[in-house]
Amino acid sequence: MVAIVPSYGIWLAGILFAIGMAGLLVRRNIVFMLMCIEIMLNAAGLVFIVGGARWGQADGQVLFLLILALAAAEVAIGLALILLFHRRYQTLDADAASRMRG
Amino acid sequence: MLQYAWLVPALPLTGFLVLALTASRLPKMVAGTIGTASVGLSMLAVLAIWVQVGFSPLPTGGYTLVLWQWMNVGGFTPTISLYVDHLALIMMSVVTFVSFLIHLYSHEYMEDDASYSRFFAYMNLFVGSMLILVMAANLLFFYVGWEGVGLCSYLLIGFWYDSADFDRAARKAFIVTRIGDTAMAIGFFLLFNALGTLNIQELMHRAAASWTVGQGMAVAGAALILGGAVGKSAQFPLQVWLPDAMAGPTPVSALIHAATMVTAGVYIIARTHVLFALAPAIQLLVAIIGALTLLIAGFSALGQDDIKRILAYSTISQIGYMFLALGVGAWAAAIFHLMTHAFFKALLFLAAGVVIHAMDGEHDIFKMGGLRKTLKVAFWPFLIGSAALTALPLITAGYYSKDLILWEAWSSPQGAWWLWVMGIVGALLTGLYIFRAVFVAFFGKPQRVVAHYPKGRVVIPLLVLSFLSIVGGFVEIPPNLGDIDAFTTFMASVLPSAQGAAEPTPGLILAWMQIAAGLVALGSIAIAAFLFARRAPLFNMLARSRGGRALKQFWAVGCGFDWVYLRALKRPYRRLSWLDRNDIVDSFYTGVAALTRGFYYMLSATQTGRIRWYAAGIAAGMVTFLALAVWK
C-alpha cells in the first residue's frame, strides 16, 4: 500500500471545500445548495482521515464516522425542509424566501 | 422626644415607600390603613414633642437636629438637618393633624377608586414633603420639600390621568408654580453668594447684622423669595393654576388648600421675615399683592357655578388675607389665619366632597338644591365652615383670625387705611360668594335624589373639623372681648409683634372696627339670602341684562387672566419657538439623529433576507479571521 502524502490530502480537502462553498454561494437551486453542503462536510471528513493516517491513530476514522452520521441526519432534515419549501413557494429558488429582509 | 423629631417627616415617607414598592398589590383595606396610620403616627410624634415642650421649653432660638452632612464642596456644607421652634411646631401640628383627618376621610371616600393604593402613596409623599419643607433647617433641604410638594400636586391633580383636561390642569399647576420656584432658587443662590450660608437662622442673623434697611441685596433676595411664594401660594399674578387644580379628587383639593402646598408660601415669608423687614418696599408689595388677590379672587368666586371652584377661589382670597397680614408685619396674625383657615377650608372641601358623592359627581350648585333636609350630614359642616369663612362674629374661628388681620392692616406702622378698606370689601365678597353656594345648593327645591350617604370614616373628620372651626379661634381674642393672646405670645419667640415695642392701647377705634367687620359679615349673609335664596326679581333682572351676563362671564373665567396669558405669553412663545425651529444649536442634535439614522439604514441593508448572502458573509468573515491568524 502506497503511503499517502499528507499535504496532498489536505490540498484535496481544501479544493473540495472551496468547490462546495463556491457552489453554495453561486447556485440558487436549493437542492444543489444542500449537495454543496454535503461536499463541504466530506471535505472536512477527509481532513480527519488524512490526519488519522498521518499519526497512525484511529481517532480520525472515528470522527469521520461521526461526521457521516451527522451528514445523514442533516440530509434527512434538509430534504424535509426542501419539500416544505417547495410546497410553500412552488419553486426551488432559495432567493424566493427573503421575507426577513430588514 | 425632640431627638426623634426626624420621625415626623420619616413616617409618611416610609408609608409612601411601602405603598409605592408594593405597587397596588396590597388589599385596599391594608393599603389605606398603612397610608392613614403613617400620617396618624406622625401626628402622635408631633403630640409627643408638644408634651416635651410643655415640660421643658425649647431652647431660645429653637432646636436643631443635624441628621447627617449632605455634601462638602468648597466650603459649601449643607446638612440634612431639622429645625423645631414655635413656628415650625404650629405648622407641623396643623399639617399632620389636618392631613390625618383628610387621610381618614379618603380611606372611605376613595374606596371605589381602582388606584386606591397609588392615591395613598402620593398623599403620604405629599405630607412627608410638606413636613420636610416645614422642618428644614437650611434652605437647600427646604427646597427639597418645596419641590416635593410641587411634584405631588402634579401627580395628584393629574390623578385621573386618562382625561386630557385633567392632565392639562396638572401640567399647568406644575409649570406655573415652576416660574415662582425658579425665582426662589435664584434668590437662594444670591443669598448664599452674599452671606455664605444656607442655614436659615444663621442666614437671618447675618442678614440683620450686615445689611441695612432697604439695601439692594436684601431687596433682591426678598423679592425673589416672594416670587416663589406667589407661585406656590397662588397669588396674583400666578393664581391661575389653583382653580384648574380642582381636577384632582376632592380630598386632594382639601389637602392642597388646607394643610399643604398653598400655605408654603406664607410659611417661607414668615420664616424669612427678617429679610422682608430689611426690604420695606417688598414688604409693601406683599401687602398689595395680598389685597389685590383677595379682591380678584373674591369677585371670581362670585362667578363660579362649580362648588369646588368657588372654594378654590375662596382659598386664593384667604391666602391673600395672609399675605396682607405678612405685608403689614403681622406675622403671627398670618400664621393664626393659616391655622384657622386650614380647619375651615378642609371642612368645606370635605363637606363638598360628600355633596359631590351624593349628587353622583355633579359639581354645579344650580343642579343641586334642597340638600339642607336630604343631606344634613353635609349641610351642617358646610354651614359651619361657611360661617367661619365669612368670619361670623364671636362664634367662629375665622372671625378672630380675620379680625386680627384687619386690625393690624389698619393700625400697624406699615398698615394703611386703604389696605383695611380692601380687606373689608373682600370680607363682604367672602360672605356673598360662600353663602351664594350655601343658599343655592342647600336651600330651595331638591333637584336630584341623594345617591350616596357617607359612613363613619367620612363623618368623624367632618365633626372634628366643625368643632375646630368654631373653637380654634379662642386662643386669640381681642383685648376688649376677653383679651386672650395665647397664640401671639407663643409665637413671640419667633415672630415679632407688628406694633413693635410701643404697642398702642386699642381704644374705641378697635371696637368700631369690630362692629364694622361684624356688620359686613352679617350684611353679606343677608344680601346673599336676599339675592340667592329668594331669587329676588331685581336680581334676576340684573343677571339677565347684557351687562350682568358679561360681568358674570368675566368673573366666571377668573377675571380673564388665562385669556391675557394666552395672548401675552403662550401664543407669542409658541410663535417664537416655531420661528426658531431651524436654529444652529438644534442642527447639532438633528445631525446626531441623522447620523444614527444613516447607520441604521446601512445595517438594515445587510439584512437582505437571502440566505446565500448570509452564507457569503460567514465565509468572508471566516477567511478574514483565518488570514489574520496566519499572517498576524
XYZ file of C-alpha atoms in Angstrom:
734
model
C 0.000 0.000 0.000
C 1.332 3.309 -1.038
C 1.596 5.791 1.776
C -0.443 8.939 1.259
C 1.441 12.174 1.332
C -0.486 14.194 3.957
C -0.132 17.524 2.202
C -1.765 16.146 -0.948
C -4.738 15.004 1.111
C -5.040 18.418 2.757
C -4.874 20.149 -0.617
C -7.555 17.859 -1.979
C -9.771 18.571 1.025
C -9.197 22.304 0.644
C -10.120 22.222 -3.029
C -13.228 20.155 -2.300
C -14.250 22.586 0.424
C -13.732 25.571 -1.876
C -15.776 23.904 -4.622
C -18.547 23.185 -2.144
C -18.568 26.729 -0.809
C -18.457 28.293 -4.265
C -21.372 26.103 -5.266
C -23.289 27.113 -2.141
C -22.811 30.778 -2.927
C -23.407 30.569 -6.652
C -26.201 28.085 -7.086
C -29.739 29.252 -6.408
C -31.321 25.835 -6.583
C -31.814 24.747 -3.011
C -31.207 21.048 -3.785
C -27.822 21.869 -5.237
C -27.089 24.027 -2.195
C -27.734 21.016 0.009
C -25.430 18.910 -2.129
C -22.725 21.562 -1.854
C -23.015 21.421 1.923
C -22.508 17.654 1.697
C -19.321 18.217 -0.331
C -18.039 20.622 2.334
C -18.823 18.136 5.092
C -16.961 15.397 3.264
C -14.009 17.712 2.719
C -13.844 18.188 6.472
C -14.106 14.397 6.910
C -11.220 13.882 4.541
C -9.023 16.108 6.698
C -9.764 13.855 9.676
C -8.916 10.719 7.652
C -5.652 12.226 6.447
C -4.810 13.337 9.949
C -5.527 9.850 11.310
C -3.303 8.279 8.658
C -0.512 10.770 9.325
C -0.287 9.924 13.011
C -1.387 6.309 12.629
C -4.271 6.635 15.055
C -7.927 5.554 14.852
C -9.370 8.837 16.159
C -9.601 10.352 12.683
C -11.666 7.444 11.351
C -13.919 7.526 14.408
C -14.616 11.186 13.854
C -15.257 10.589 10.161
C -17.924 8.046 11.124
C -19.435 10.679 13.405
C -19.493 13.212 10.540
C -21.074 10.620 8.301
C -23.887 10.050 10.790
C -24.298 13.794 11.166
C -24.481 14.252 7.417
C -27.137 11.567 7.151
C -29.284 13.247 9.802
C -28.729 16.623 8.202
C -29.765 15.384 4.796
C -32.971 13.923 6.242
C -33.925 17.229 7.813
C -32.668 19.229 4.855
C -34.740 17.256 2.372
C -37.831 17.643 4.563
C -37.218 21.401 4.625
C -36.782 21.460 0.856
C -40.066 19.610 0.476
C -41.880 22.172 2.642
C -40.122 24.997 0.875
C -41.245 23.745 -2.487
C -44.783 23.282 -1.286
C -44.981 26.849 0.028
C -43.162 28.738 -2.740
C -43.753 26.428 -5.716
C -40.077 26.826 -6.641
C -36.650 25.665 -5.582
C -35.069 29.107 -5.847
C -33.555 29.932 -2.410
C -33.820 33.676 -3.066
C -37.589 33.407 -3.179
C -37.616 33.136 0.617
C -36.475 36.633 1.515
C -39.244 37.881 3.735
C -36.785 38.524 6.571
C -35.347 41.452 4.627
C -34.578 44.297 7.039
C -38.663 63.286 72.147
C -37.012 66.158 70.298
C -34.107 64.000 69.182
C -36.687 61.772 67.496
C -38.206 64.707 65.607
C -36.983 63.096 62.376
C -39.801 60.576 62.800
C -42.338 63.260 61.905
C -41.425 63.510 58.204
C -39.940 59.995 58.083
C -43.187 58.175 58.915
C -45.263 59.458 55.979
C -42.276 58.955 53.688
C -41.989 55.354 54.883
C -45.676 54.925 54.190
C -45.068 56.225 50.687
C -42.155 53.822 50.147
C -44.123 50.797 51.321
C -47.124 51.680 49.160
C -45.005 52.571 46.137
C -42.844 49.443 46.310
C -45.764 47.079 46.751
C -47.322 48.742 43.699
C -51.035 48.190 44.339
C -50.522 44.542 45.283
C -51.806 45.101 48.815
C -55.508 44.676 49.517
C -57.318 48.033 49.580
C -58.032 47.876 53.290
C -54.350 47.299 54.124
C -53.056 49.967 51.730
C -55.461 52.600 53.030
C -54.662 51.722 56.620
C -50.909 51.976 56.030
C -51.404 55.341 54.357
C -53.618 56.690 57.104
C -51.691 55.205 60.015
C -48.348 56.580 58.849
C -49.751 60.109 58.992
C -51.550 59.328 62.246
C -48.303 58.145 63.869
C -46.571 61.237 62.593
C -49.283 63.269 64.293
C -48.660 61.377 67.558
C -44.950 62.145 67.247
C -45.791 65.852 66.999
C -48.028 65.441 70.036
C -45.120 63.891 71.941
C -42.983 66.895 71.032
C -45.716 69.151 72.398
C -45.728 67.223 75.660
C -41.999 67.613 75.999
C -42.135 71.308 75.115
C -44.797 71.647 77.788
C -42.444 70.243 80.423
C -39.233 71.865 79.281
C -39.475 74.803 76.877
C -37.481 74.789 73.660
C -34.040 76.412 73.847
C -34.061 80.014 72.743
C -33.548 80.120 69.018
C -35.118 76.743 68.514
C -33.862 73.183 68.486
C -31.660 71.981 65.626
C -31.303 68.301 64.876
C -28.458 67.527 62.481
C -29.015 64.122 60.911
C -26.040 63.981 58.581
C -23.945 66.080 56.299
C -25.213 66.201 52.768
C -22.037 67.169 50.927
C -18.858 69.134 51.384
C -17.867 71.054 48.290
C -15.537 74.009 48.583
C -16.807 75.263 51.916
C -20.419 74.600 50.938
C -21.565 72.136 53.573
C -25.331 71.794 53.655
C -26.622 69.311 56.197
C -29.734 67.223 56.343
C -30.996 68.862 59.479
C -34.301 69.634 61.070
C -35.204 72.745 62.987
C -38.009 72.976 65.512
C -39.200 76.233 67.001
C -42.647 77.502 67.884
C -43.468 78.473 64.304
C -42.400 75.092 62.947
C -44.249 73.343 65.757
C -47.536 75.085 64.925
C -47.095 74.256 61.251
C -46.204 70.618 61.984
C -49.291 70.273 64.149
C -51.606 71.795 61.554
C -50.109 69.764 58.708
C -50.123 66.383 60.447
C -53.469 66.848 62.156
C -55.453 68.119 59.181
C -53.709 65.663 56.853
C -54.555 62.789 59.156
C -58.230 63.743 59.115
C -58.148 64.043 55.326
C -56.489 60.626 55.053
C -59.125 59.115 57.323
C -61.786 60.677 55.119
C -60.142 59.391 51.949
C -59.965 55.905 53.455
C -63.685 55.651 52.846
C -64.172 58.328 50.194
C -61.793 56.825 47.641
C -62.857 53.216 48.272
C -64.361 52.779 44.821
C -61.295 54.043 43.016
C -59.182 51.479 41.195
C -55.904 53.226 42.052
C -56.563 53.367 45.778
C -53.041 52.370 46.772
C -51.407 54.830 44.378
C -53.605 57.568 45.807
C -52.403 56.952 49.347
C -48.800 56.664 48.206
C -48.958 60.127 46.618
C -50.817 61.584 49.609
C -48.166 60.264 52.003
C -45.384 61.651 49.864
C -47.221 64.964 49.807
C -47.459 65.145 53.585
C -43.857 63.974 54.006
C -42.589 66.630 51.593
C -44.587 69.312 53.352
C -43.126 68.268 56.703
C -39.605 68.424 55.272
C -40.419 71.901 53.983
C -41.677 72.998 57.389
C -38.910 71.439 59.457
C -35.873 72.003 57.246
C -33.097 73.928 58.946
C -31.429 75.078 55.768
C -32.762 76.441 52.529
C -31.399 73.627 50.362
C -33.221 70.947 52.340
C -36.218 73.274 52.430
C -36.108 73.368 48.634
C -36.286 69.557 48.540
C -39.602 69.715 50.363
C -40.700 72.682 48.276
C -40.169 70.782 45.032
C -41.607 67.638 46.603
C -44.974 69.274 47.206
C -44.824 70.690 43.666
C -44.287 67.205 42.277
C -47.057 65.699 44.421
C -49.502 68.396 43.418
C -48.766 67.496 39.786
C -49.224 63.778 40.468
C -52.448 64.246 42.419
C -54.097 66.905 40.253
C -53.480 64.575 37.331
C -54.503 61.560 39.406
C -57.154 60.571 36.882
C -54.644 60.854 34.100
C -56.763 59.288 31.379
C -58.631 62.565 30.965
C -56.778 65.032 28.745
C -58.260 68.018 30.597
C -57.080 66.815 33.995
C -53.667 66.114 32.546
C -53.521 69.659 31.212
C -54.573 71.060 34.597
C -51.795 69.089 36.288
C -49.195 70.374 33.855
C -50.492 73.910 34.256
C -50.107 73.724 38.029
C -46.580 72.382 37.673
C -45.426 74.903 35.083
C -46.970 77.974 36.714
C -45.520 77.166 40.127
C -42.233 76.401 38.399
C -41.996 80.060 37.354
C -42.031 81.041 41.014
C -39.709 78.190 42.028
C -37.071 79.373 39.588
C -37.193 82.868 41.049
C -36.868 81.398 44.511
C -33.876 79.233 43.562
C -32.120 82.296 42.147
C -32.909 84.091 45.394
C -31.248 81.277 47.366
C -28.148 81.436 45.133
C -27.998 85.157 45.724
C -28.296 84.825 49.494
C -25.647 82.110 49.642
C -23.326 84.162 47.480
C -23.726 87.230 49.661
C -23.825 85.676 53.125
C -22.055 82.332 52.683
C -24.583 80.049 54.354
C -27.929 78.465 53.664
C -28.825 77.715 57.281
C -31.974 79.750 57.766
C -31.291 81.008 61.301
C -27.650 81.751 60.544
C -28.703 83.485 57.338
C -31.177 85.719 59.154
C -28.606 86.677 61.794
C -26.001 87.553 59.202
C -28.519 89.465 57.101
C -29.636 91.524 60.077
C -26.024 92.146 61.082
C -24.526 93.063 57.736
C -27.309 94.702 55.752
C -29.067 97.975 56.333
C -32.751 98.522 55.746
C -33.502 98.909 52.066
C -30.136 97.643 50.847
C -30.127 96.280 47.310
C -29.204 92.689 48.147
C -31.877 92.423 50.830
C -34.483 93.800 48.436
C -33.433 91.429 45.657
C -33.388 88.408 47.971
C -36.782 89.213 49.455
C -38.276 89.910 46.023
C -37.073 86.575 44.625
C -38.352 84.628 47.631
C -41.640 86.472 47.237
C -41.690 85.274 43.632
C -41.552 81.675 44.794
C -44.169 82.281 47.468
C -46.513 83.924 44.965
C -46.283 80.888 42.689
C -46.791 78.262 45.362
C -49.483 80.170 47.244
C -51.403 81.035 44.061
C -51.278 84.800 44.468
C -51.631 87.495 41.830
C -50.286 87.230 39.125
C -49.640 83.462 39.318
C -53.016 82.450 40.777
C -54.296 80.849 37.566
C -53.236 77.294 38.369
C -55.276 76.780 41.527
C -58.840 76.816 40.126
C -57.825 74.271 37.478
C -56.246 72.156 40.194
C -59.800 71.138 41.103
C -59.344 68.349 38.567
C -57.943 66.140 41.308
C -60.071 64.095 43.706
C -61.768 66.188 46.406
C -59.585 65.017 49.341
C -56.574 66.170 47.315
C -58.117 69.622 46.986
C -58.653 69.655 50.728
C -55.038 68.658 51.317
C -53.603 71.192 48.852
C -55.754 74.014 50.153
C -55.729 73.397 53.863
C -52.646 71.616 55.032
C -50.000 71.510 52.344
C -48.792 73.336 49.277
C -50.524 76.727 49.195
C -49.654 77.606 52.771
C -45.972 77.011 51.993
C -45.594 80.496 50.523
C -46.997 82.120 53.660
C -44.717 79.957 55.770
C -41.491 80.814 53.929
C -42.210 84.554 54.160
C -42.874 84.235 57.900
C -39.742 82.086 58.193
C -37.550 84.695 56.494
C -39.383 87.696 57.967
C -36.068 89.291 58.996
C -35.174 89.599 55.343
C -38.536 91.130 54.496
C -38.232 93.587 57.363
C -34.978 94.705 55.734
C -36.804 95.387 52.480
C -39.807 97.587 53.284
C -40.619 98.138 49.613
C -41.000 94.392 49.053
C -42.998 94.045 52.236
C -45.401 96.682 50.990
C -45.553 94.752 47.718
C -46.536 91.632 49.704
C -49.415 93.553 51.269
C -50.536 94.968 47.916
C -50.371 91.560 46.239
C -52.408 90.098 49.080
C -55.031 92.845 48.959
C -55.323 92.704 45.167
C -55.522 88.926 45.145
C -58.214 88.751 47.769
C -60.371 91.120 45.731
C -59.755 89.492 42.339
C -60.376 86.027 43.750
C -63.440 87.217 45.665
C -65.056 88.571 42.506
C -64.061 85.472 40.557
C -65.615 83.217 43.186
C -68.912 85.052 42.685
C -68.968 83.999 39.046
C -68.413 80.267 39.585
C -71.092 77.601 39.418
C -68.824 74.684 40.284
C -68.826 74.148 44.044
C -65.155 73.209 44.100
C -64.114 76.194 42.016
C -65.935 78.506 44.432
C -63.860 77.016 47.217
C -60.694 77.255 45.130
C -61.117 80.972 44.564
C -62.019 81.356 48.198
C -58.663 79.787 49.127
C -56.806 82.200 46.870
C -58.692 85.029 48.522
C -57.974 83.814 52.070
C -54.279 83.322 51.315
C -54.494 86.917 50.090
C -55.502 87.893 53.638
C -52.467 86.058 54.967
C -50.220 87.921 52.532
C -51.861 91.159 53.597
C -51.022 90.327 57.205
C -47.432 89.439 56.303
C -47.151 92.667 54.353
C -48.095 94.825 57.305
C -45.732 92.935 59.581
C -48.415 90.997 61.434
C -46.503 87.721 61.082
C -48.298 85.946 63.901
C -51.710 87.020 62.601
C -50.883 85.474 59.222
C -49.949 82.159 60.813
C -53.045 82.332 63.025
C -55.256 82.773 59.979
C -53.330 79.996 58.248
C -54.276 77.682 61.118
C -57.968 78.571 61.334
C -58.190 78.579 57.537
C -56.723 75.073 57.481
C -59.558 73.898 59.728
C -62.492 75.503 57.968
C -61.210 75.112 54.415
C -60.538 71.420 54.930
C -64.024 71.187 56.422
C -65.602 72.957 53.441
C -63.827 70.757 50.922
C -64.618 67.547 52.751
C -68.268 68.556 53.071
C -68.299 69.490 49.376
C -66.884 66.047 48.663
C -69.807 64.433 50.464
C -72.193 66.590 48.426
C -70.484 65.663 45.160
C -70.637 61.977 46.025
C -74.276 62.288 46.982
C -75.021 64.029 43.681
C -73.248 61.330 41.668
C -70.317 63.527 40.710
C -72.319 66.682 39.975
C -70.333 69.859 40.689
C -72.797 72.518 39.542
C -74.533 74.136 42.525
C -77.511 75.080 40.359
C -78.203 71.391 39.731
C -78.308 70.708 43.457
C -80.759 72.359 45.863
C -82.671 71.372 48.952
C -79.785 69.416 50.419
C -80.458 71.084 53.777
C -83.042 68.440 54.505
C -81.862 65.474 52.493
C -78.166 65.612 53.318
C -77.893 67.003 56.835
C -74.535 65.360 57.354
C -73.005 67.660 54.753
C -75.200 70.687 55.381
C -74.190 71.424 58.961
C -70.427 71.102 58.429
C -70.657 73.177 55.258
C -72.686 75.817 57.076
C -70.197 75.947 59.962
C -67.288 76.145 57.522
C -69.033 78.907 55.579
C -69.735 80.839 58.771
C -66.086 80.562 59.771
C -65.013 81.629 56.278
C -67.353 84.626 56.414
C -65.924 85.415 59.875
C -69.279 85.390 61.598
C -68.676 87.464 64.742
C -67.807 85.931 68.095
C -68.743 82.320 67.466
C -66.381 81.261 64.693
C -62.616 80.768 64.491
C -62.406 82.713 61.250
C -63.671 85.838 62.966
C -60.816 86.071 65.428
C -58.098 85.491 62.873
C -59.541 87.720 60.163
C -60.386 90.423 62.663
C -56.806 90.411 63.877
C -55.553 90.799 60.299
C -57.936 93.676 59.567
C -56.995 95.403 62.812
C -53.297 95.071 62.060
C -53.800 96.227 58.470
C -55.176 99.453 59.880
C -53.092 100.018 62.944
C -49.624 98.591 62.364
C -46.865 101.036 61.336
C -46.790 99.512 57.844
C -50.576 99.408 57.605
C -52.776 101.842 55.770
C -56.433 102.715 55.689
C -56.793 101.621 52.055
C -55.446 98.166 52.875
C -58.135 97.908 55.519
C -60.793 99.029 53.037
C -59.708 96.398 50.534
C -59.778 93.804 53.313
C -63.280 94.751 54.393
C -64.589 94.744 50.801
C -63.017 91.303 50.470
C -64.867 90.229 53.610
C -68.142 91.350 52.063
C -67.374 89.365 48.901
C -66.441 86.330 51.001
C -69.836 86.254 52.671
C -71.585 86.773 49.345
C -69.898 84.032 47.382
C -69.891 81.339 50.032
C -73.480 81.915 51.110
C -74.476 82.025 47.464
C -73.212 78.443 47.363
C -74.972 77.608 50.631
C -78.332 79.043 49.589
C -78.282 77.681 46.064
C -77.049 74.206 46.888
C -78.670 73.544 50.232
C -81.901 75.541 50.154
C -84.682 75.701 47.603
C -86.256 72.694 45.920
C -84.404 69.384 45.731
C -83.421 68.660 42.149
C -81.748 65.300 42.461
C -82.066 62.255 44.635
C -79.261 61.725 47.118
C -77.377 58.760 45.733
C -74.897 58.032 48.466
C -74.686 58.638 52.201
C -71.324 58.782 53.970
C -70.330 56.462 56.792
C -68.152 56.798 59.875
C -64.703 57.452 58.462
C -66.092 60.405 56.486
C -68.294 61.749 59.245
C -65.680 61.785 62.032
C -63.304 64.223 60.264
C -66.288 66.445 59.486
C -67.272 66.536 63.152
C -63.748 67.193 64.416
C -63.136 69.943 61.882
C -66.537 71.526 62.554
C -65.640 71.664 66.223
C -62.263 73.246 65.497
C -63.734 75.729 63.027
C -65.655 77.125 65.953
C -63.309 76.848 68.917
C -59.993 77.041 67.040
C -60.051 80.828 67.296
C -60.464 81.100 71.035
C -56.690 81.044 71.557
C -56.501 84.650 70.462
C -59.252 87.070 71.478
C -59.038 90.864 71.095
C -58.382 92.941 74.249
C -61.884 94.336 74.564
C -63.651 90.988 74.235
C -61.740 88.834 76.656
C -58.102 89.577 75.979
C -56.569 86.180 75.369
C -53.316 86.294 73.437
C -52.045 82.753 73.837
C -51.212 82.417 70.154
C -49.226 85.617 69.663
C -47.417 85.055 72.969
C -46.487 81.568 71.857
C -45.268 82.975 68.545
C -43.424 85.890 70.115
C -40.190 83.895 70.449
C -40.049 83.567 66.642
C -42.174 86.297 65.126
C -42.015 89.853 66.430
C -45.196 91.783 67.090
C -46.429 94.009 64.278
C -46.663 97.019 66.534
C -43.063 96.940 67.668
C -42.169 97.744 71.262
C -44.686 100.525 71.757
C -47.973 98.752 71.352
C -50.747 101.325 71.382
C -53.717 100.620 73.598
C -56.518 99.756 71.237
C -59.164 102.273 72.069
C -62.562 102.974 70.717
C -61.325 102.543 67.179
C -60.854 98.792 67.686
C -64.438 98.478 68.836
C -65.689 100.434 65.800
C -63.729 98.216 63.502
C -65.053 95.087 65.111
C -68.561 96.411 64.722
C -67.877 97.279 61.082
C -66.406 93.840 60.359
C -69.274 92.129 62.164
C -71.864 94.143 60.284
C -70.168 93.381 56.978
C -70.199 89.651 57.722
C -73.838 89.635 58.774
C -74.781 92.013 55.966
C -73.146 89.854 53.337
C -75.127 86.845 54.507
C -78.320 88.899 54.450
C -77.605 90.149 50.931
C -76.800 86.627 49.798
C -80.047 85.395 51.332
C -81.974 88.183 49.647
C -80.381 87.625 46.234
C -79.915 83.884 46.017
C -82.324 82.219 48.424
C -85.342 84.215 47.337
C -84.147 84.658 43.766
C -85.268 88.289 44.010
C -86.843 89.684 40.842
C -84.420 92.596 40.854
C -81.523 90.167 40.879
C -82.975 88.108 38.075
C -83.408 91.238 36.008
C -79.844 92.289 36.658
C -78.490 88.847 35.978
C -80.330 88.586 32.673
C -79.298 92.017 31.445
C -76.465 92.207 28.976
C -74.098 93.882 31.417
C -74.941 91.367 34.128
C -74.259 88.430 31.865
C -70.984 89.919 30.673
C -69.876 90.556 34.255
C -70.795 87.031 35.302
C -68.849 85.662 32.350
C -65.867 87.859 33.241
C -65.887 86.601 36.810
C -66.505 83.028 35.736
C -63.207 82.943 33.854
C -61.352 84.319 36.865
C -61.203 87.932 35.644
C -59.674 86.884 32.362
C -56.135 86.105 33.476
C -55.956 82.938 31.411
C -57.121 84.918 28.392
C -54.402 87.522 28.899
C -51.681 84.925 29.478
C -52.743 83.012 26.403
C -52.319 86.092 24.221
C -49.460 87.801 26.015
C -47.281 84.769 26.714
C -48.360 81.413 25.370
C -49.135 82.319 21.769
C -46.118 84.613 21.215
C -43.934 81.975 22.790
C -45.299 79.231 20.598
C -44.856 81.514 17.582
C -41.260 82.206 18.586
C -40.455 78.555 19.063
C -41.975 77.852 15.668
C -39.790 80.549 14.085
C -36.777 79.208 15.897
C -37.234 75.611 14.837
C -34.161 75.697 12.495
C -31.607 77.263 14.767
C -27.925 76.418 14.754
C -27.774 74.694 18.133
C -30.528 72.344 17.138
C -28.682 71.401 13.954
C -26.041 69.635 16.042
C -28.701 67.471 17.692
C -30.578 66.849 14.469
C -27.157 65.951 12.992
C -26.625 63.300 15.659
C -30.078 61.946 14.946
C -29.422 61.901 11.180
C -26.090 60.094 11.649
C -27.735 57.446 13.795
C -30.458 57.042 11.241
C -27.829 56.650 8.485
C -26.102 53.845 10.377
C -29.454 52.237 10.876
C -30.120 52.207 7.139
C -26.669 50.763 6.419
C -27.041 47.984 8.944
C -30.569 47.299 7.863
C -29.391 46.980 4.247
C -27.198 43.996 5.207
C -30.320 42.102 6.194
C -31.306 41.098 2.663
C -33.278 38.071 3.698
C -31.317 35.982 1.152
C -29.649 33.010 2.688
C -26.772 32.978 0.162
C -25.735 36.466 1.247
C -25.601 35.356 4.830
C -23.532 32.333 3.854
C -21.222 34.613 1.901
C -20.917 36.849 4.936
C -19.989 33.918 7.130
C -17.450 32.697 4.566
C -15.883 36.137 4.168
C -15.638 36.500 7.933
C -14.040 33.106 8.270
C -11.492 33.838 5.546
C -10.658 37.171 7.168
C -10.060 35.637 10.575
C -8.030 32.780 9.131
C -5.913 35.293 7.249
C -5.416 37.286 10.433
C -4.436 34.144 12.325
C -1.947 33.053 9.702
C -0.287 36.411 8.952
C -0.945 38.211 12.223
